[in-house]
Short mmCIF file of C-alpha atoms in Angstrom, two decimals:
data_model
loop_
_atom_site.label_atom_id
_atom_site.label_comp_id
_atom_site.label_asym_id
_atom_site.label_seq_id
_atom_site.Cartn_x
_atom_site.Cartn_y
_atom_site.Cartn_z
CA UNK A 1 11.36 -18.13 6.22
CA UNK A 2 13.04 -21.27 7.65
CA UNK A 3 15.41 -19.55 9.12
CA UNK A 4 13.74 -17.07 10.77
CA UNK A 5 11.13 -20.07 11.92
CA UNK A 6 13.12 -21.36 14.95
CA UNK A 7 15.32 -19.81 17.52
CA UNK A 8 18.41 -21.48 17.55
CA UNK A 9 18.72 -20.25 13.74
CA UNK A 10 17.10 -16.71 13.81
CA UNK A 11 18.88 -13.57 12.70
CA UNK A 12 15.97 -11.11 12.86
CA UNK A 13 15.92 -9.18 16.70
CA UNK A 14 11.98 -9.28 15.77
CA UNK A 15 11.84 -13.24 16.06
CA UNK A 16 14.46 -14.46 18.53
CA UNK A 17 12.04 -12.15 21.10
CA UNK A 18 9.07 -13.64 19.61
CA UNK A 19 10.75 -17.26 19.85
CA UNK A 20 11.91 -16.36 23.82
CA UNK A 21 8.78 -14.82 24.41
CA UNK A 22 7.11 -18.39 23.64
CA UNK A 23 9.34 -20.04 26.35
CA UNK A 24 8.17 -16.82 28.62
CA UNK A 25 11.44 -15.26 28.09
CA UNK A 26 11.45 -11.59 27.91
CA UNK A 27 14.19 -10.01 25.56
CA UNK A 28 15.10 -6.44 26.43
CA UNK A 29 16.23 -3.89 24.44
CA UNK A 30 18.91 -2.08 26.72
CA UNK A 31 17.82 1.09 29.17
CA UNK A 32 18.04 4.73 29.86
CA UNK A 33 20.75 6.03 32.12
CA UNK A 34 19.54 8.28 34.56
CA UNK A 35 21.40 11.37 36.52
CA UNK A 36 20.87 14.03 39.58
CA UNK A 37 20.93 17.01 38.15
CA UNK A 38 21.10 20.47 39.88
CA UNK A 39 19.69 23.61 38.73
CA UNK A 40 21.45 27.41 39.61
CA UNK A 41 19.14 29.71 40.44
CA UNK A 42 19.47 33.61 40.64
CA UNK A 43 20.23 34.94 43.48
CA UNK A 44 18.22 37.99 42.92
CA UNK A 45 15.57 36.09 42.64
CA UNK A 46 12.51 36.01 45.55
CA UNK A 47 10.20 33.12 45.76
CA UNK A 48 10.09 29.60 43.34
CA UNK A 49 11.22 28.73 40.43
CA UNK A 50 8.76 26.37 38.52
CA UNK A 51 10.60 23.94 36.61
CA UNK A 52 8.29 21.74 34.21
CA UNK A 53 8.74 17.79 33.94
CA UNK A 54 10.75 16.88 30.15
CA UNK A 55 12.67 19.81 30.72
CA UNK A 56 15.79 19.31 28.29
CA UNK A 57 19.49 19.19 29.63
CA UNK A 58 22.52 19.13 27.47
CA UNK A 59 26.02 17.86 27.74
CA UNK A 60 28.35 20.80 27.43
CA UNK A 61 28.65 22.47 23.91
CA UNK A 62 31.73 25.16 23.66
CA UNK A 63 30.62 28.61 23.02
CA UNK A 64 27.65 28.07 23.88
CA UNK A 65 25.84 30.07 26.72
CA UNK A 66 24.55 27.53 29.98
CA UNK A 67 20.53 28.33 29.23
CA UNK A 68 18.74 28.86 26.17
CA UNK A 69 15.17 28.78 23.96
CA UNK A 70 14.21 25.79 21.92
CA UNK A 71 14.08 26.15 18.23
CA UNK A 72 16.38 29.04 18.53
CA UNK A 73 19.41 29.32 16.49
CA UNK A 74 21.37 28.16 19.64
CA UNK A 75 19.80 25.17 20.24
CA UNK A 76 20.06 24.32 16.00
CA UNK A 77 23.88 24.87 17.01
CA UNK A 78 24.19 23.04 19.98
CA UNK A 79 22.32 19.93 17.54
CA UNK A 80 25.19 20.59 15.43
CA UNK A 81 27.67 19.34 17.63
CA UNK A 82 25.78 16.17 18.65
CA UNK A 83 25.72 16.63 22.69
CA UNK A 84 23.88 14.16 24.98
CA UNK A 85 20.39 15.17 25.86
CA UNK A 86 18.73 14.40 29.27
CA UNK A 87 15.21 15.17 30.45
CA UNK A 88 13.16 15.81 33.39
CA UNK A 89 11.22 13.33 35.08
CA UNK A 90 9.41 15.39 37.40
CA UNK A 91 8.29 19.07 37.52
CA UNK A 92 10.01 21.11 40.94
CA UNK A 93 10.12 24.21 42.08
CA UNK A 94 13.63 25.71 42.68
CA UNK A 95 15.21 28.06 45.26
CA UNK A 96 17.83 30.53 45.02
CA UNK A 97 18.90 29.58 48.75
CA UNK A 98 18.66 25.78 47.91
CA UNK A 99 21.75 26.42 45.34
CA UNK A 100 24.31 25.77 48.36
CA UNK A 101 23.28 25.10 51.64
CA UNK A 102 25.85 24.98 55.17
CA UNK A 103 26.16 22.78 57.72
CA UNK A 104 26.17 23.67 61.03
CA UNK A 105 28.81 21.87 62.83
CA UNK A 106 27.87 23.50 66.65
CA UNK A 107 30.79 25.07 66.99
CA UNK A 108 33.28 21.55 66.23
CA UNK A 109 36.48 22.30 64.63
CA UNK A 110 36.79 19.02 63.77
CA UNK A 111 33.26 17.82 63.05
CA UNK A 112 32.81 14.78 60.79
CA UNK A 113 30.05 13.06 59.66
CA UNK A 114 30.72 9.03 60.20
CA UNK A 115 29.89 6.21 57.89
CA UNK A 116 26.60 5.54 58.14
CA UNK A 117 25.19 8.76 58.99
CA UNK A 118 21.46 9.45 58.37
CA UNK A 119 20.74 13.08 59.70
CA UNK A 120 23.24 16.44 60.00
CA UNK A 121 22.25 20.06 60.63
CA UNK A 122 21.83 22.60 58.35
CA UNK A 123 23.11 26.40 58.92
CA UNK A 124 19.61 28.80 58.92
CA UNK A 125 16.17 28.52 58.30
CA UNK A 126 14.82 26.63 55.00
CA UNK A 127 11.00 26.50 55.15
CA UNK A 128 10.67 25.73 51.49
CA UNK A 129 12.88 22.34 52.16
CA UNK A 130 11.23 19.79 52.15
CA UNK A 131 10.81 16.04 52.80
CA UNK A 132 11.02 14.41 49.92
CA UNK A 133 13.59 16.67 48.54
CA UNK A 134 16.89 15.26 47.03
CA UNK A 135 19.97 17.04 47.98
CA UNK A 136 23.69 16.04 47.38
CA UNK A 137 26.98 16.27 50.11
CA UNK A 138 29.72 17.17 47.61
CA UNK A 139 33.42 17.96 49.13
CA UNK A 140 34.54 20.89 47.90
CA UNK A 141 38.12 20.89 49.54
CA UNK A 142 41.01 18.16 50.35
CA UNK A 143 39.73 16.85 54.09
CA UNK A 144 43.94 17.22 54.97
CA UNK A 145 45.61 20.17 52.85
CA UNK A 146 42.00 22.64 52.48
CA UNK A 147 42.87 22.61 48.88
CA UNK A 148 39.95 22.51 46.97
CA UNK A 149 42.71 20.67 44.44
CA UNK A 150 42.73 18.14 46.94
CA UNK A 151 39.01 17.47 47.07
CA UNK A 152 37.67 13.60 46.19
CA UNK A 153 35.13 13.55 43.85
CA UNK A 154 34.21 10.11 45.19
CA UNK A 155 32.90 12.21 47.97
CA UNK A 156 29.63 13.33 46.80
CA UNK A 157 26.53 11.30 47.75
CA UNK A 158 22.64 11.88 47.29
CA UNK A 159 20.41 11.77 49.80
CA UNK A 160 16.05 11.66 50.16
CA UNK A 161 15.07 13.93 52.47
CA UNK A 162 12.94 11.87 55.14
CA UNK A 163 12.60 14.95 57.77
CA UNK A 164 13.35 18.75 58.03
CA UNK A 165 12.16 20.41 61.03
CA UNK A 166 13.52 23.74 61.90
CA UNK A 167 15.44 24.37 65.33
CA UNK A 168 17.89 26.89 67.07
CA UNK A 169 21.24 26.45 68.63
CA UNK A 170 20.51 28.58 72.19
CA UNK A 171 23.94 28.60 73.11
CA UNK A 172 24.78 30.51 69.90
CA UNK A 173 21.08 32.09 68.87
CA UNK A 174 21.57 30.46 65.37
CA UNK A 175 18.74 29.28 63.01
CA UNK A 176 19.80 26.20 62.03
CA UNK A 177 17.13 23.11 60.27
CA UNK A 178 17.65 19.87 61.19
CA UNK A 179 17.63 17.33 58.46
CA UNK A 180 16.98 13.46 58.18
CA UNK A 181 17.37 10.89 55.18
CA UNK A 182 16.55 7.69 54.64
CA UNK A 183 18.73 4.60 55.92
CA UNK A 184 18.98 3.04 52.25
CA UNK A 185 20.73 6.74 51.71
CA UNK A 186 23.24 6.10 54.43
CA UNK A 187 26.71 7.64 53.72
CA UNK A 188 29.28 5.02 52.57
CA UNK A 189 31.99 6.72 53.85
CA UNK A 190 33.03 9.77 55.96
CA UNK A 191 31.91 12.97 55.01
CA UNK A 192 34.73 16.10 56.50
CA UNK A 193 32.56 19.15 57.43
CA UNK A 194 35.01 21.54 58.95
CA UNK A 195 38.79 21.27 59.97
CA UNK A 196 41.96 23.07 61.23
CA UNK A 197 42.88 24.26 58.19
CA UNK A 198 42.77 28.36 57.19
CA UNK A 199 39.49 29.44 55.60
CA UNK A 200 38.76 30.30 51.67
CA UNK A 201 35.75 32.93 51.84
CA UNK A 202 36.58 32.18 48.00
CA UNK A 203 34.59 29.16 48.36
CA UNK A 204 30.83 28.61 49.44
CA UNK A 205 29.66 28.81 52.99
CA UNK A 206 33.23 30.15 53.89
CA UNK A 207 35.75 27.44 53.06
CA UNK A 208 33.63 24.58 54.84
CA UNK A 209 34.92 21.03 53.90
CA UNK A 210 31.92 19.92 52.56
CA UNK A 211 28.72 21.60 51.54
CA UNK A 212 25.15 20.31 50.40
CA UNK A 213 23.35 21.44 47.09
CA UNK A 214 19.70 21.70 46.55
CA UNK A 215 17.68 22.40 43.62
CA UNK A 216 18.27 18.33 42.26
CA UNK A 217 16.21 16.91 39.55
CA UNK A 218 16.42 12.95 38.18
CA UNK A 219 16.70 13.51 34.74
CA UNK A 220 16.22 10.36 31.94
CA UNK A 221 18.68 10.53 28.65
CA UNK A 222 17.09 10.68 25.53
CA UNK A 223 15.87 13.59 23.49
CA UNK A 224 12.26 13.86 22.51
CA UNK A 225 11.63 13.72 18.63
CA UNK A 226 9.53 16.01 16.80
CA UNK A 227 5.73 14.27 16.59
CA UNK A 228 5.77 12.09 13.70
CA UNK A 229 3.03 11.03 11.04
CA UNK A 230 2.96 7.05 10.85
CA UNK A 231 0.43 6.88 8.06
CA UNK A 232 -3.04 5.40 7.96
CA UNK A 233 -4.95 1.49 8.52
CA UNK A 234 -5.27 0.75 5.08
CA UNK A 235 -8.68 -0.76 4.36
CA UNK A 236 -8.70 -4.33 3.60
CA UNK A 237 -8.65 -5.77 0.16
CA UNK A 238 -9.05 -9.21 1.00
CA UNK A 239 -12.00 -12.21 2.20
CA UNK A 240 -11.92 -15.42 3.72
CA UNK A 241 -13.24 -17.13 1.30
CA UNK A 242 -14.75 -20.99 1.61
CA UNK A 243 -14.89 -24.04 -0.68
CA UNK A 244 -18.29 -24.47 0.19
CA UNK A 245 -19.16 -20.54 -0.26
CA UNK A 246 -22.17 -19.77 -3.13
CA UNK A 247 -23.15 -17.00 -4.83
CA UNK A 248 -26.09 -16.38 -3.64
CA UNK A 249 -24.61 -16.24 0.08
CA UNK A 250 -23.60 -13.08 2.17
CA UNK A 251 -20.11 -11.74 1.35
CA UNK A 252 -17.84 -13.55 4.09
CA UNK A 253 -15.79 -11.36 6.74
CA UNK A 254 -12.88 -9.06 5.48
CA UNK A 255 -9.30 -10.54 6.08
CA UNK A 256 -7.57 -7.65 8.13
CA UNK A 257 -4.63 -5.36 6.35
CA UNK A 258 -1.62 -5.57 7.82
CA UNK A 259 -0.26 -2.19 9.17
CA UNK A 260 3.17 -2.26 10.71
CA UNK A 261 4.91 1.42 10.55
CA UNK A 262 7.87 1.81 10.86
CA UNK A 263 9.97 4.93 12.90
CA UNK A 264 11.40 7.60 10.91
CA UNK A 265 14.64 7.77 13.83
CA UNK A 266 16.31 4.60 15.61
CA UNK A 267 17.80 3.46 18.75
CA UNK A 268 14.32 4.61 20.49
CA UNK A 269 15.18 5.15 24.40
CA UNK A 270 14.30 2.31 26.69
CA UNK A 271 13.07 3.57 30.05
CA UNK A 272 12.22 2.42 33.85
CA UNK A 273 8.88 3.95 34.71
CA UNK A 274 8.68 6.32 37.05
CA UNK A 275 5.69 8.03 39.48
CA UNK A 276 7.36 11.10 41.15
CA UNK A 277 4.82 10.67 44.13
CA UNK A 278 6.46 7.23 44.91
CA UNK A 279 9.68 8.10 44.37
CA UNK A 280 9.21 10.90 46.74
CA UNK A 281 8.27 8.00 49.57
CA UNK A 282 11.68 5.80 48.61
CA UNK A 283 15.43 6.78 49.21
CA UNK A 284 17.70 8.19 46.26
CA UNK A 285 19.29 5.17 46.13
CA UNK A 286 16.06 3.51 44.90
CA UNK A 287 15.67 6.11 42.41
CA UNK A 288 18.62 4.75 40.35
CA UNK A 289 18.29 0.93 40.51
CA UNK A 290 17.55 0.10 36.97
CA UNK A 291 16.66 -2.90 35.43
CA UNK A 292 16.77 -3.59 31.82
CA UNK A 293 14.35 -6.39 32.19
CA UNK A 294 11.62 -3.80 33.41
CA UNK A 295 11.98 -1.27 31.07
CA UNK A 296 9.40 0.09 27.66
CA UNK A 297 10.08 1.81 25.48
CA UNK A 298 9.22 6.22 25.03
CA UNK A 299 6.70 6.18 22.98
CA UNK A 300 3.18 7.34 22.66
CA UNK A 301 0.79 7.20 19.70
CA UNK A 302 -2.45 8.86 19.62
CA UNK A 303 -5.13 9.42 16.56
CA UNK A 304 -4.96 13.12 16.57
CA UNK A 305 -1.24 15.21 16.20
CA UNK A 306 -2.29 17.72 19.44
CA UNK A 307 -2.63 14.55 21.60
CA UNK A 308 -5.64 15.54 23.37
CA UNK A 309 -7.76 12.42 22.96
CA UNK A 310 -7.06 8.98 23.85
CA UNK A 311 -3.39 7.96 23.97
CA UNK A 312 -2.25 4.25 23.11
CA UNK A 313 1.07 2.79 25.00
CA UNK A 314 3.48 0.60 25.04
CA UNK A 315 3.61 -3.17 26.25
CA UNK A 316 5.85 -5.67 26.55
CA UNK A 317 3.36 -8.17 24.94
CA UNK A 318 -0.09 -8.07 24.27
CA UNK A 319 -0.99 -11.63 26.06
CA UNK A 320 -2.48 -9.55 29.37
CA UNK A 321 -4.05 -6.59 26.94
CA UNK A 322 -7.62 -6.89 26.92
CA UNK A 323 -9.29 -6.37 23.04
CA UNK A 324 -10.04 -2.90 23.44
CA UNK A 325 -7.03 -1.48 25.15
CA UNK A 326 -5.45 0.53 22.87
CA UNK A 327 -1.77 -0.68 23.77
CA UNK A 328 0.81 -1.84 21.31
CA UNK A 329 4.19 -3.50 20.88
CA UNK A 330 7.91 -1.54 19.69
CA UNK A 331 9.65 -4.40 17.59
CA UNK A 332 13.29 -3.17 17.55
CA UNK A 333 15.97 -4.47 15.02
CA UNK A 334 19.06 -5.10 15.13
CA UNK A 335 20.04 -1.99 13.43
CA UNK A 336 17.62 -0.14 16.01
CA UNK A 337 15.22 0.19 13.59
CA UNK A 338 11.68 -0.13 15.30
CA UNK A 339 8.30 -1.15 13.84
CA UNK A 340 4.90 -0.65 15.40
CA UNK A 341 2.82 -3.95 16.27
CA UNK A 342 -0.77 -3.30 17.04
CA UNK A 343 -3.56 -5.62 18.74
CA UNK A 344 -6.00 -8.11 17.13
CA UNK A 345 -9.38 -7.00 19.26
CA UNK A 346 -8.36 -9.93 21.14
CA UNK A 347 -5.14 -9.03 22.82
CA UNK A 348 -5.31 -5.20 22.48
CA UNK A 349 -7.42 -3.32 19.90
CA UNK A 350 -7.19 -3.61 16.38
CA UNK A 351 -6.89 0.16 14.62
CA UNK A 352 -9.65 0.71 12.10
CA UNK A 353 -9.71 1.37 8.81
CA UNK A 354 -8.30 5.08 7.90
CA UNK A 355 -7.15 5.67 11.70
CA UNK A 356 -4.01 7.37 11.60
CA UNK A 357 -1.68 7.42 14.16
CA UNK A 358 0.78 9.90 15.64
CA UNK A 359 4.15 9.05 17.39
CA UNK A 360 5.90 11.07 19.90
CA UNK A 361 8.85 9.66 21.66
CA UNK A 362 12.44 9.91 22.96
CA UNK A 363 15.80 8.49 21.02
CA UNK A 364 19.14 8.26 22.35
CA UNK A 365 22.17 5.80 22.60
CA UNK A 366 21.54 3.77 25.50
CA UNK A 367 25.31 3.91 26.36
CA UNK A 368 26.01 7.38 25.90
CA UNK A 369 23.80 7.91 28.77
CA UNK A 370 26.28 7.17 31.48
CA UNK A 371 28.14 10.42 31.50
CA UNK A 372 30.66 11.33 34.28
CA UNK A 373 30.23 13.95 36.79
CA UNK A 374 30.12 17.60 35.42
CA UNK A 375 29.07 16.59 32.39
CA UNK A 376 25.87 18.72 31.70
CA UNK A 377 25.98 22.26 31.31
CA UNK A 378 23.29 23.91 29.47
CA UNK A 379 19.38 23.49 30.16
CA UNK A 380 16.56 24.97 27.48
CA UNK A 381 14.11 26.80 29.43
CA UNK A 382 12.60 30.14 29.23
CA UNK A 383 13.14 30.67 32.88
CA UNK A 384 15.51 33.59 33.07
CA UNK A 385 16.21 32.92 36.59
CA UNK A 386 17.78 29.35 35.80
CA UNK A 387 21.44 30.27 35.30
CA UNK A 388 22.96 26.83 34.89
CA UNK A 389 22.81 23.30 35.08
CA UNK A 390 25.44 20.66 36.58
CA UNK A 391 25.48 17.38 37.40
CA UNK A 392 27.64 16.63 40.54
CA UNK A 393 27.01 12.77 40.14
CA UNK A 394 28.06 10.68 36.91
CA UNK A 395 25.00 8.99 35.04
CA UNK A 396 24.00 5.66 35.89
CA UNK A 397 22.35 2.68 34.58
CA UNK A 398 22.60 2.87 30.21
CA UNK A 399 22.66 -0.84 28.87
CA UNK A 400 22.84 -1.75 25.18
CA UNK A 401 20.04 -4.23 24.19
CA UNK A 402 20.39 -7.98 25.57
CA UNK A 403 22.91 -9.74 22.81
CA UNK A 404 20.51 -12.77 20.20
CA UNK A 405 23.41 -15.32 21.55
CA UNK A 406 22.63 -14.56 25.18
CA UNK A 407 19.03 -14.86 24.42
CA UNK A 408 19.60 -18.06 22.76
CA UNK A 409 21.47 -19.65 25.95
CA UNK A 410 19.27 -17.88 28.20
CA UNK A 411 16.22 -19.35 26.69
CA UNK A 412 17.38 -22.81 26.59
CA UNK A 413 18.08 -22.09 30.14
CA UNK A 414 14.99 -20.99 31.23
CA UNK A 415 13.27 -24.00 29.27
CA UNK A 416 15.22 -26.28 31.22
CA UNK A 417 14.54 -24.85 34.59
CA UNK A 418 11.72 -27.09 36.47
#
């Protein structure tokens, strides 16, 4: 106990952030990488593709096919083998002609698209594009040689649609749709779309340099757990009981149990939130700007195991929860073990006797998330149009949880700041 009762001494995770947290220092516990991801879609296939938001995406498992059901013995295999999960943020709808999509380069031999470019031109019509869309330039052969050996993978960028508007070349009587991104989304370098070299009608839209892929998803690493029983608020056994108390006077108030449940699985995933309608009004580039210090952790609890009444979540702290939010705290260990701290119906509610609670949430190696580019190649989904998943872009932004010595020196720090 005197150990644990001052910072600078602490070994428990649990009180060096309870220690910071009194010098309004906020410990984090690491964070979720996050990647593009694009879908393939059929194409056979007339119309959208409705893709649903946690949609699972694995890292690729050999011998197994690229799509396949949950809890079917493929997916039990593909467990086996211990891939990296990802899944998706948002819901879309997917298009067969969004797979690979042409530019139109009217009629330049040589056409390039500088450094700082924020619009390019599209060949045909694509009235399901959208703004808002993400789509990523990827160079599919070497600028110099047309060897698709030769091609950088360095040059692929994503880019936020800001405006599509469909035109026609006259000269040529070609469809073509103009496109616009944002200026955070600039391209950091020079993207080759066509060049004197001899075609490849092996490769997509002819040979061209470079070529833009649609169907992109932001995906979160993790893997959702099954929904787990915590237990029940015991009742309370005990009474505050005063010298001064007789007999004859009314029983005195009920000391509260103490209810802490632990997590069946560790290393729960730590992630930045995200509202798909914003994101949709902010460049790519703001999609991936993660911030440990900003993130929660996955988890939900609810009083029922359907999760149709009222859900509780996760805070930070509980010193801004009013005393009947139902909001909580994730204590994480230093072994990633994590431990449920509720309210006190002053700063957040206070379960009741007999409630008991339900957990659903996400796990996954904070680390693990930053995957390099190609890495995924299997979705679950019972869409049989969906016949693969890639991910042209590495992940991005997985941090392991903030160090007790850093915390330490940060604190003292932060204490001695004016």
């Amino acid at each position: 106990i005197n150990t644990e009762a001052y910072l600078f001494t602490a070994r428990s995770r649990v009180s060096v952030r309870r220690h910071a947290r009194l010098v309004d220092y906020h410990m984090h516990d690491g964070c979720s990488a996050r990647v593009w991801a694009q879908l393939l879609i059929d194409d056979a296939v007339v119309g959208a593709v409705n893709l649903p938001q946690g949609t699972q995406l694995l890292t690729a498992v050999p011998g197994l096919p690229a799509r396949f059901l949950e809890n079917s013995q493929t997916y039990r295999d593909a467990l086996s083998n211990a891939p990296e999960f990802f899944e998706t943020l948002h819901a879309a709808r997917l298009f067969a002609a969004h797979n690979t999509l042409c530019f139109y380069t009217w009629g330049d031999s040589r056409c390039v698209l500088p450094r700082g470019a924020t619009r390019a031109t599209l060949s045909g019509h694509f009235p399901d594009l959208r703004s808002g869309d993400v789509l990523i330039f990827e160079e599919q052969r070497g600028a110099k040689s047309g060897d698709p050996a030769d091609s950088n993978p360095n040059q692929r960028f994503a880019v936020r649609l800001l405006d599509v508007s469909l035109s026609r070349d006259e000269l040529t009587e070609t469809d073509v749709t103009e496109i616009r991104w944002y200026a955070e989304d600039a391209l950091p370098a020079p993207l080759c779309l066509s060049s004197d070299v001899p075609p490849d009608v092996e490769l997509a839209c002819d040979g061209a340099m470079s070529v833009a892929h649609g169907n992109i998803v932001l995906a979160d690493h993790g893997r959702t757990s099954p929904i787990e029983a915590l237990g029940s608020m015991p009742a309370s056994s005990l009474v505050y009981v005063s010298p001064t108390q007789r007999c004859d006077q009314e029983l005195p108030d009920a000391v509260p149990a103490r209810f802490r449940p632990q997590l069946q699985q560790p290393l729960v995933a730590q992630h930045v939130g995200y509202i798909h309608e914003l994101a949709q009004t902010r460049s790519a580039h703001w999609a991936m700007q993660l911030s440990p210090a900003s993130t929660l952790p996955a988890i939900q609890l609810a009083l029922d195991p359907d999760f149709a009444d009222e859900i509780w979540w996760p805070q930070r702290d509980l010193l801004n929860s009013a005393g009947d939010e139902p909001e909580f705290v994730l204590e994480v260990e230093n072994d990633g073990r994590a431990y449920v701290r509720f309210g006190n119906d002053e700063n957040a509610r206070r379960p009741n006797a007999g409630d008991t609670f339900y957990a659903r949430y996400r796990t996954g190696d904070s680390l693990a998330g930053n995957i390099g580019s190609d890495a995924l190649a299997h979705v679950v989904s019972n869409q049989a149009a969906i016949l693969g998943v890639r991910n042209p872009l590495p992940g991005y932004g997985g941090a392991v949880p903030e160090p007790i010595e850093a915390v330490r020196q940060l604190s003292l720090i932060h204490i001695s700041e004016p």
